[in-house]
mmCIF file of N, CA and C in Angstrom:
data_model
loop_
_atom_site.group_PDB
_atom_site.id
_atom_site.type_symbol
_atom_site.label_atom_id
_atom_site.label_comp_id
_atom_site.label_asym_id
_atom_site.label_seq_id
_atom_site.Cartn_x
_atom_site.Cartn_y
_atom_site.Cartn_z
ATOM 1 N N LEU A 204 23.577 -71.864 -4.024
ATOM 2 C CA LEU A 204 22.417 -71.681 -3.158
ATOM 3 C C LEU A 204 22.818 -71.175 -1.780
ATOM 4 N N LEU A 205 23.880 -71.750 -1.253
ATOM 5 C CA LEU A 205 24.295 -71.347 0.091
ATOM 6 C C LEU A 205 24.743 -69.896 0.130
ATOM 7 N N HIS A 206 25.419 -69.443 -0.921
ATOM 8 C CA HIS A 206 25.829 -68.042 -0.964
ATOM 9 C C HIS A 206 24.615 -67.122 -1.033
ATOM 10 N N LEU A 207 23.631 -67.516 -1.803
ATOM 11 C CA LEU A 207 22.429 -66.693 -1.953
ATOM 12 C C LEU A 207 21.651 -66.596 -0.645
ATOM 13 N N THR A 208 21.543 -67.696 0.085
ATOM 14 C CA THR A 208 20.765 -67.674 1.325
ATOM 15 C C THR A 208 21.477 -66.938 2.457
ATOM 16 N N ASP A 209 22.776 -66.668 2.282
ATOM 17 C CA ASP A 209 23.508 -65.893 3.293
ATOM 18 C C ASP A 209 23.410 -64.391 3.080
ATOM 19 N N VAL A 210 22.727 -63.970 2.034
ATOM 20 C CA VAL A 210 22.574 -62.547 1.729
ATOM 21 C C VAL A 210 21.503 -61.953 2.647
ATOM 22 N N ASP A 211 21.829 -60.841 3.302
ATOM 23 C CA ASP A 211 20.885 -60.159 4.200
ATOM 24 C C ASP A 211 20.676 -58.719 3.750
ATOM 25 N N PHE A 212 19.518 -58.193 4.128
ATOM 26 C CA PHE A 212 19.151 -56.832 3.759
ATOM 27 C C PHE A 212 18.752 -56.050 5.000
ATOM 28 N N ASP A 213 18.975 -54.746 4.944
ATOM 29 C CA ASP A 213 18.492 -53.804 5.952
ATOM 30 C C ASP A 213 17.698 -52.730 5.230
ATOM 31 N N ASP A 214 16.820 -52.066 5.965
ATOM 32 C CA ASP A 214 16.062 -50.947 5.397
ATOM 33 C C ASP A 214 16.840 -49.657 5.557
ATOM 34 N N ASP A 215 16.772 -48.804 4.538
ATOM 35 C CA ASP A 215 17.330 -47.463 4.686
ATOM 36 C C ASP A 215 16.263 -46.557 5.313
ATOM 37 N N ASP A 216 16.495 -45.262 5.332
ATOM 38 C CA ASP A 216 15.558 -44.322 5.960
ATOM 39 C C ASP A 216 14.187 -44.318 5.290
ATOM 40 N N GLU A 217 14.150 -44.675 4.014
ATOM 41 C CA GLU A 217 12.885 -44.674 3.276
ATOM 42 C C GLU A 217 12.266 -46.068 3.177
ATOM 43 N N ARG A 218 12.780 -46.992 3.971
ATOM 44 C CA ARG A 218 12.316 -48.391 3.997
ATOM 45 C C ARG A 218 12.551 -49.109 2.664
ATOM 46 N N HIS A 219 13.663 -48.808 2.030
ATOM 47 C CA HIS A 219 14.088 -49.505 0.827
ATOM 48 C C HIS A 219 15.194 -50.476 1.215
ATOM 49 N N ALA A 220 15.176 -51.648 0.615
ATOM 50 C CA ALA A 220 16.158 -52.682 0.955
ATOM 51 C C ALA A 220 17.558 -52.296 0.502
ATOM 52 N N LEU A 221 18.499 -52.444 1.412
ATOM 53 C CA LEU A 221 19.915 -52.255 1.119
ATOM 54 C C LEU A 221 20.652 -53.517 1.517
ATOM 55 N N LEU A 222 21.633 -53.889 0.737
ATOM 56 C CA LEU A 222 22.470 -55.037 1.040
ATOM 57 C C LEU A 222 23.342 -54.717 2.248
ATOM 58 N N THR A 223 23.420 -55.624 3.214
ATOM 59 C CA THR A 223 24.299 -55.402 4.364
ATOM 60 C C THR A 223 25.750 -55.587 3.936
ATOM 61 N N LYS A 224 26.640 -54.923 4.620
ATOM 62 C CA LYS A 224 28.068 -54.984 4.279
ATOM 63 C C LYS A 224 28.604 -56.424 4.293
ATOM 64 N N PRO A 225 28.296 -57.237 5.326
ATOM 65 C CA PRO A 225 28.815 -58.610 5.323
ATOM 66 C C PRO A 225 28.272 -59.472 4.168
ATOM 67 N N SER A 226 27.177 -59.044 3.541
ATOM 68 C CA SER A 226 26.573 -59.824 2.462
ATOM 69 C C SER A 226 27.189 -59.546 1.092
ATOM 70 N N GLU A 227 28.014 -58.522 0.999
ATOM 71 C CA GLU A 227 28.572 -58.144 -0.302
ATOM 72 C C GLU A 227 29.364 -59.264 -0.970
ATOM 73 N N PRO A 228 30.257 -59.988 -0.244
ATOM 74 C CA PRO A 228 30.972 -61.075 -0.915
ATOM 75 C C PRO A 228 30.039 -62.230 -1.314
ATOM 76 N N MET A 229 28.990 -62.477 -0.513
ATOM 77 C CA MET A 229 28.060 -63.562 -0.823
ATOM 78 C C MET A 229 27.270 -63.278 -2.093
ATOM 79 N N ILE A 230 26.766 -62.043 -2.241
ATOM 80 C CA ILE A 230 25.987 -61.722 -3.437
ATOM 81 C C ILE A 230 26.901 -61.697 -4.656
ATOM 82 N N ALA A 231 28.146 -61.255 -4.487
ATOM 83 C CA ALA A 231 29.091 -61.244 -5.614
ATOM 84 C C ALA A 231 29.347 -62.675 -6.105
ATOM 85 N N THR A 232 29.527 -63.603 -5.175
ATOM 86 C CA THR A 232 29.740 -65.000 -5.550
ATOM 87 C C THR A 232 28.495 -65.587 -6.180
ATOM 88 N N ALA A 233 27.327 -65.300 -5.607
ATOM 89 C CA ALA A 233 26.068 -65.819 -6.162
ATOM 90 C C ALA A 233 25.835 -65.279 -7.572
ATOM 91 N N ILE A 234 26.110 -64.002 -7.786
ATOM 92 C CA ILE A 234 25.949 -63.397 -9.117
ATOM 93 C C ILE A 234 26.869 -64.087 -10.129
ATOM 94 N N GLU A 235 28.100 -64.327 -9.712
ATOM 95 C CA GLU A 235 29.056 -64.979 -10.614
ATOM 96 C C GLU A 235 28.629 -66.412 -10.931
ATOM 97 N N LEU A 236 28.250 -67.175 -9.918
ATOM 98 C CA LEU A 236 27.888 -68.581 -10.128
ATOM 99 C C LEU A 236 26.584 -68.733 -10.909
ATOM 100 N N LEU A 237 25.643 -67.832 -10.680
ATOM 101 C CA LEU A 237 24.363 -67.903 -11.383
ATOM 102 C C LEU A 237 24.437 -67.281 -12.771
ATOM 103 N N GLY A 238 25.457 -66.477 -13.014
ATOM 104 C CA GLY A 238 25.572 -65.805 -14.297
ATOM 105 C C GLY A 238 24.473 -64.781 -14.505
ATOM 106 N N CYS A 239 24.086 -64.125 -13.420
ATOM 107 C CA CYS A 239 22.999 -63.147 -13.468
ATOM 108 C C CYS A 239 23.494 -61.821 -12.871
ATOM 109 N N PRO A 240 24.076 -60.950 -13.704
ATOM 110 C CA PRO A 240 24.676 -59.720 -13.175
ATOM 111 C C PRO A 240 23.697 -58.754 -12.519
ATOM 112 N N ASP A 241 22.411 -58.856 -12.842
ATOM 113 C CA ASP A 241 21.436 -57.944 -12.235
ATOM 114 C C ASP A 241 20.625 -58.613 -11.121
ATOM 115 N N ALA A 242 21.174 -59.658 -10.518
ATOM 116 C CA ALA A 242 20.455 -60.399 -9.474
ATOM 117 C C ALA A 242 20.098 -59.516 -8.278
ATOM 118 N N LEU A 243 21.018 -58.668 -7.859
ATOM 119 C CA LEU A 243 20.743 -57.815 -6.698
ATOM 120 C C LEU A 243 19.579 -56.879 -6.978
ATOM 121 N N GLU A 244 19.562 -56.282 -8.163
ATOM 122 C CA GLU A 244 18.457 -55.389 -8.527
ATOM 123 C C GLU A 244 17.140 -56.163 -8.584
ATOM 124 N N LYS A 245 17.178 -57.390 -9.088
ATOM 125 C CA LYS A 245 15.957 -58.206 -9.184
ATOM 126 C C LYS A 245 15.451 -58.615 -7.804
ATOM 127 N N LEU A 246 16.355 -58.773 -6.848
ATOM 128 C CA LEU A 246 15.944 -59.144 -5.492
ATOM 129 C C LEU A 246 15.390 -57.959 -4.716
ATOM 130 N N THR A 247 15.869 -56.758 -5.013
ATOM 131 C CA THR A 247 15.509 -55.595 -4.194
ATOM 132 C C THR A 247 14.474 -54.675 -4.831
ATOM 133 N N HIS A 248 14.001 -55.032 -6.027
ATOM 134 C CA HIS A 248 13.009 -54.201 -6.704
ATOM 135 C C HIS A 248 11.914 -55.060 -7.321
ATOM 136 N N GLN A 249 10.741 -54.482 -7.402
ATOM 137 C CA GLN A 249 9.633 -55.112 -8.120
ATOM 138 C C GLN A 249 9.489 -54.382 -9.450
ATOM 139 N N PHE A 250 9.367 -55.160 -10.508
ATOM 140 C CA PHE A 250 9.206 -54.587 -11.838
ATOM 141 C C PHE A 250 7.783 -54.845 -12.308
ATOM 142 N N ILE A 251 7.075 -53.778 -12.616
ATOM 143 C CA ILE A 251 5.685 -53.865 -13.060
ATOM 144 C C ILE A 251 5.637 -53.391 -14.507
ATOM 145 N N VAL A 252 5.164 -54.270 -15.390
ATOM 146 C CA VAL A 252 5.085 -53.936 -16.811
ATOM 147 C C VAL A 252 3.643 -53.565 -17.132
ATOM 148 N N THR A 253 3.458 -52.339 -17.626
ATOM 149 C CA THR A 253 2.140 -51.874 -18.058
ATOM 150 C C THR A 253 2.272 -51.393 -19.496
ATOM 151 N N GLY A 254 1.872 -52.239 -20.416
ATOM 152 C CA GLY A 254 2.035 -51.895 -21.830
ATOM 153 C C GLY A 254 3.504 -51.828 -22.186
ATOM 154 N N ALA A 255 3.952 -50.670 -22.650
ATOM 155 C CA ALA A 255 5.358 -50.487 -23.024
ATOM 156 C C ALA A 255 6.175 -49.880 -21.889
ATOM 157 N N THR A 256 5.531 -49.602 -20.761
ATOM 158 C CA THR A 256 6.201 -48.946 -19.635
ATOM 159 C C THR A 256 6.559 -49.967 -18.564
ATOM 160 N N VAL A 257 7.767 -49.833 -18.022
ATOM 161 C CA VAL A 257 8.203 -50.677 -16.911
ATOM 162 C C VAL A 257 8.392 -49.787 -15.693
ATOM 163 N N ILE A 258 7.673 -50.123 -14.637
ATOM 164 C CA ILE A 258 7.766 -49.372 -13.387
ATOM 165 C C ILE A 258 8.633 -50.178 -12.428
ATOM 166 N N LYS A 259 9.635 -49.531 -11.860
ATOM 167 C CA LYS A 259 10.559 -50.182 -10.932
ATOM 168 C C LYS A 259 10.302 -49.637 -9.536
ATOM 169 N N ARG A 260 9.822 -50.512 -8.643
ATOM 170 C CA ARG A 260 9.482 -50.105 -7.281
ATOM 171 C C ARG A 260 10.447 -50.761 -6.296
ATOM 172 N N PRO A 261 11.117 -49.971 -5.452
ATOM 173 C CA PRO A 261 12.019 -50.559 -4.457
ATOM 174 C C PRO A 261 11.238 -51.351 -3.411
ATOM 175 N N LEU A 262 11.817 -52.442 -2.964
ATOM 176 C CA LEU A 262 11.199 -53.287 -1.943
ATOM 177 C C LEU A 262 11.815 -53.009 -0.583
ATOM 178 N N SER A 263 11.090 -53.369 0.458
ATOM 179 C CA SER A 263 11.631 -53.275 1.818
ATOM 180 C C SER A 263 12.585 -54.446 2.043
ATOM 181 N N ALA A 264 13.310 -54.404 3.141
ATOM 182 C CA ALA A 264 14.242 -55.491 3.467
ATOM 183 C C ALA A 264 13.488 -56.807 3.641
ATOM 184 N N LYS A 265 12.316 -56.757 4.246
ATOM 185 C CA LYS A 265 11.521 -57.972 4.437
ATOM 186 C C LYS A 265 11.093 -58.555 3.089
ATOM 187 N N GLU A 266 10.632 -57.698 2.185
ATOM 188 C CA GLU A 266 10.204 -58.157 0.859
ATOM 189 C C GLU A 266 11.386 -58.699 0.053
ATOM 190 N N ALA A 267 12.535 -58.045 0.154
ATOM 191 C CA ALA A 267 13.731 -58.515 -0.549
ATOM 192 C C ALA A 267 14.170 -59.872 -0.004
ATOM 193 N N SER A 268 14.059 -60.056 1.306
ATOM 194 C CA SER A 268 14.391 -61.348 1.910
ATOM 195 C C SER A 268 13.428 -62.433 1.434
ATOM 196 N N GLN A 269 12.161 -62.079 1.297
ATOM 197 C CA GLN A 269 11.182 -63.045 0.784
ATOM 198 C C GLN A 269 11.497 -63.405 -0.670
ATOM 199 N N ASN A 270 11.913 -62.423 -1.469
ATOM 200 C CA ASN A 270 12.335 -62.699 -2.849
ATOM 201 C C ASN A 270 13.535 -63.638 -2.868
ATOM 202 N N ARG A 271 14.524 -63.338 -2.028
ATOM 203 C CA ARG A 271 15.726 -64.181 -1.937
ATOM 204 C C ARG A 271 15.357 -65.612 -1.598
ATOM 205 N N ASP A 272 14.469 -65.782 -0.628
ATOM 206 C CA ASP A 272 14.050 -67.127 -0.222
ATOM 207 C C ASP A 272 13.286 -67.844 -1.325
ATOM 208 N N ALA A 273 12.452 -67.128 -2.049
ATOM 209 C CA ALA A 273 11.691 -67.728 -3.151
ATOM 210 C C ALA A 273 12.626 -68.185 -4.272
ATOM 211 N N VAL A 274 13.618 -67.370 -4.591
ATOM 212 C CA VAL A 274 14.586 -67.752 -5.633
ATOM 213 C C VAL A 274 15.380 -68.968 -5.176
ATOM 214 N N ALA A 275 15.810 -68.986 -3.915
ATOM 215 C CA ALA A 275 16.575 -70.121 -3.390
ATOM 216 C C ALA A 275 15.737 -71.395 -3.415
ATOM 217 N N ARG A 276 14.459 -71.305 -3.041
ATOM 218 C CA ARG A 276 13.574 -72.491 -3.080
ATOM 219 C C ARG A 276 13.417 -73.000 -4.511
ATOM 220 N N PHE A 277 13.224 -72.072 -5.454
ATOM 221 C CA PHE A 277 13.079 -72.456 -6.855
ATOM 222 C C PHE A 277 14.339 -73.162 -7.361
ATOM 223 N N LEU A 278 15.503 -72.570 -7.095
ATOM 224 C CA LEU A 278 16.758 -73.164 -7.545
ATOM 225 C C LEU A 278 16.998 -74.524 -6.899
ATOM 226 N N TYR A 279 16.701 -74.640 -5.607
ATOM 227 C CA TYR A 279 16.858 -75.912 -4.910
ATOM 228 C C TYR A 279 15.942 -76.967 -5.525
ATOM 229 N N ASP A 280 14.705 -76.600 -5.803
ATOM 230 C CA ASP A 280 13.746 -77.539 -6.399
ATOM 231 C C ASP A 280 14.239 -78.033 -7.751
ATOM 232 N N ARG A 281 14.681 -77.106 -8.597
ATOM 233 C CA ARG A 281 15.172 -77.488 -9.930
ATOM 234 C C ARG A 281 16.418 -78.355 -9.837
ATOM 235 N N LEU A 282 17.343 -78.005 -8.948
ATOM 236 C CA LEU A 282 18.561 -78.784 -8.769
ATOM 237 C C LEU A 282 18.248 -80.182 -8.250
ATOM 238 N N PHE A 283 17.333 -80.275 -7.297
ATOM 239 C CA PHE A 283 16.942 -81.559 -6.716
ATOM 240 C C PHE A 283 16.304 -82.458 -7.784
ATOM 241 N N LYS A 284 15.392 -81.913 -8.573
ATOM 242 C CA LYS A 284 14.748 -82.705 -9.630
ATOM 243 C C LYS A 284 15.765 -83.157 -10.676
ATOM 244 N N TRP A 285 16.698 -82.271 -11.033
ATOM 245 C CA TRP A 285 17.729 -82.644 -11.998
ATOM 246 C C TRP A 285 18.587 -83.772 -11.446
ATOM 247 N N LEU A 286 18.984 -83.669 -10.174
ATOM 248 C CA LEU A 286 19.838 -84.676 -9.552
ATOM 249 C C LEU A 286 19.155 -86.037 -9.513
ATOM 250 N N ILE A 287 17.901 -86.075 -9.121
ATOM 251 C CA ILE A 287 17.169 -87.339 -9.073
ATOM 252 C C ILE A 287 17.043 -87.924 -10.481
ATOM 253 N N GLY A 288 16.738 -87.103 -11.461
ATOM 254 C CA GLY A 288 16.651 -87.577 -12.846
ATOM 255 C C GLY A 288 17.983 -88.113 -13.344
ATOM 256 N N TYR A 289 19.057 -87.428 -13.012
ATOM 257 C CA TYR A 289 20.390 -87.851 -13.427
ATOM 258 C C TYR A 289 20.749 -89.199 -12.807
ATOM 259 N N ILE A 290 20.492 -89.345 -11.508
ATOM 260 C CA ILE A 290 20.792 -90.604 -10.823
ATOM 261 C C ILE A 290 19.940 -91.730 -11.396
ATOM 262 N N ASN A 291 18.652 -91.481 -11.605
ATOM 263 C CA ASN A 291 17.779 -92.523 -12.149
ATOM 264 C C ASN A 291 18.192 -92.925 -13.561
ATOM 265 N N SER A 292 18.620 -91.964 -14.377
ATOM 266 C CA SER A 292 19.056 -92.333 -15.725
ATOM 267 C C SER A 292 20.349 -93.145 -15.674
ATOM 268 N N ALA A 293 21.196 -92.879 -14.697
ATOM 269 C CA ALA A 293 22.418 -93.678 -14.537
ATOM 270 C C ALA A 293 22.094 -95.083 -14.053
ATOM 271 N N LEU A 294 21.028 -95.228 -13.260
ATOM 272 C CA LEU A 294 20.630 -96.543 -12.765
ATOM 273 C C LEU A 294 19.884 -97.363 -13.812
ATOM 274 N N ASP A 295 19.363 -96.715 -14.857
ATOM 275 C CA ASP A 295 18.594 -97.415 -15.884
ATOM 276 C C ASP A 295 19.397 -98.498 -16.580
ATOM 277 N N GLY A 296 20.660 -98.302 -16.741
ATOM 278 C CA GLY A 296 21.467 -99.273 -17.463
ATOM 279 C C GLY A 296 21.431 -99.007 -18.952
ATOM 280 N N PRO A 297 22.169 -99.802 -19.726
ATOM 281 C CA PRO A 297 22.288 -99.539 -21.157
ATOM 282 C C PRO A 297 21.010 -99.778 -21.956
ATOM 283 N N ASP A 298 20.165 -100.744 -21.547
ATOM 284 C CA ASP A 298 18.969 -101.034 -22.353
ATOM 285 C C ASP A 298 17.779 -100.156 -21.992
ATOM 286 N N LYS A 299 17.840 -99.450 -20.893
ATOM 287 C CA LYS A 299 16.811 -98.499 -20.442
ATOM 288 C C LYS A 299 15.422 -99.127 -20.275
ATOM 289 N N THR A 300 15.370 -100.452 -20.134
ATOM 290 C CA THR A 300 14.076 -101.118 -19.941
ATOM 291 C C THR A 300 13.911 -101.620 -18.519
ATOM 292 N N ASP A 301 14.987 -101.755 -17.793
ATOM 293 C CA ASP A 301 14.923 -102.280 -16.430
ATOM 294 C C ASP A 301 14.613 -101.151 -15.461
ATOM 295 N N ARG A 302 13.403 -101.127 -14.969
ATOM 296 C CA ARG A 302 12.987 -100.097 -14.013
ATOM 297 C C ARG A 302 12.987 -100.640 -12.582
ATOM 298 N N SER A 303 13.712 -101.728 -12.333
ATOM 299 C CA SER A 303 13.720 -102.286 -10.988
ATOM 300 C C SER A 303 14.581 -101.464 -10.043
ATOM 301 N N THR A 304 15.493 -100.672 -10.587
ATOM 302 C CA THR A 304 16.309 -99.810 -9.734
ATOM 303 C C THR A 304 16.006 -98.354 -10.061
ATOM 304 N N CYS A 305 15.600 -97.646 -9.052
ATOM 305 C CA CYS A 305 15.385 -96.205 -9.187
ATOM 306 C C CYS A 305 15.550 -95.595 -7.814
ATOM 307 N N ILE A 306 15.646 -94.319 -7.781
ATOM 308 C CA ILE A 306 15.810 -93.620 -6.519
ATOM 309 C C ILE A 306 14.669 -92.631 -6.344
ATOM 310 N N GLY A 307 14.155 -92.559 -5.178
ATOM 311 C CA GLY A 307 13.147 -91.572 -4.826
ATOM 312 C C GLY A 307 13.499 -91.035 -3.458
ATOM 313 N N LEU A 308 13.531 -89.745 -3.314
ATOM 314 C CA LEU A 308 13.938 -89.142 -2.039
ATOM 315 C C LEU A 308 12.898 -88.136 -1.592
ATOM 316 N N LEU A 309 12.748 -88.044 -0.304
ATOM 317 C CA LEU A 309 11.949 -86.984 0.296
ATOM 318 C C LEU A 309 12.916 -86.023 0.940
ATOM 319 N N ASP A 310 12.756 -84.767 0.634
ATOM 320 C CA ASP A 310 13.669 -83.814 1.264
ATOM 321 C C ASP A 310 13.051 -83.173 2.469
#
């Protein structure tokens, strides 16, 4: 998540999002850790499916940043829910009937 949120974009002459030079190692690490080789393309383009046709529209730097933030929020939410579930299942004990210990967190 931290590598993904460090990725920045600039607009080119046509207002299409381009990855900034300092962000190249961050996106490479995020792509490797997420196992999503087309992550950069997914962040910088909108894909519109109309029937059997897929239209690929480049996004501006602002739109690409909003996509990056939305993906990071989604991943954080899923990771947080998994972590709380994992901790609560560990606190359940072997008989899984004692609900006197559980964890609830506000982020």
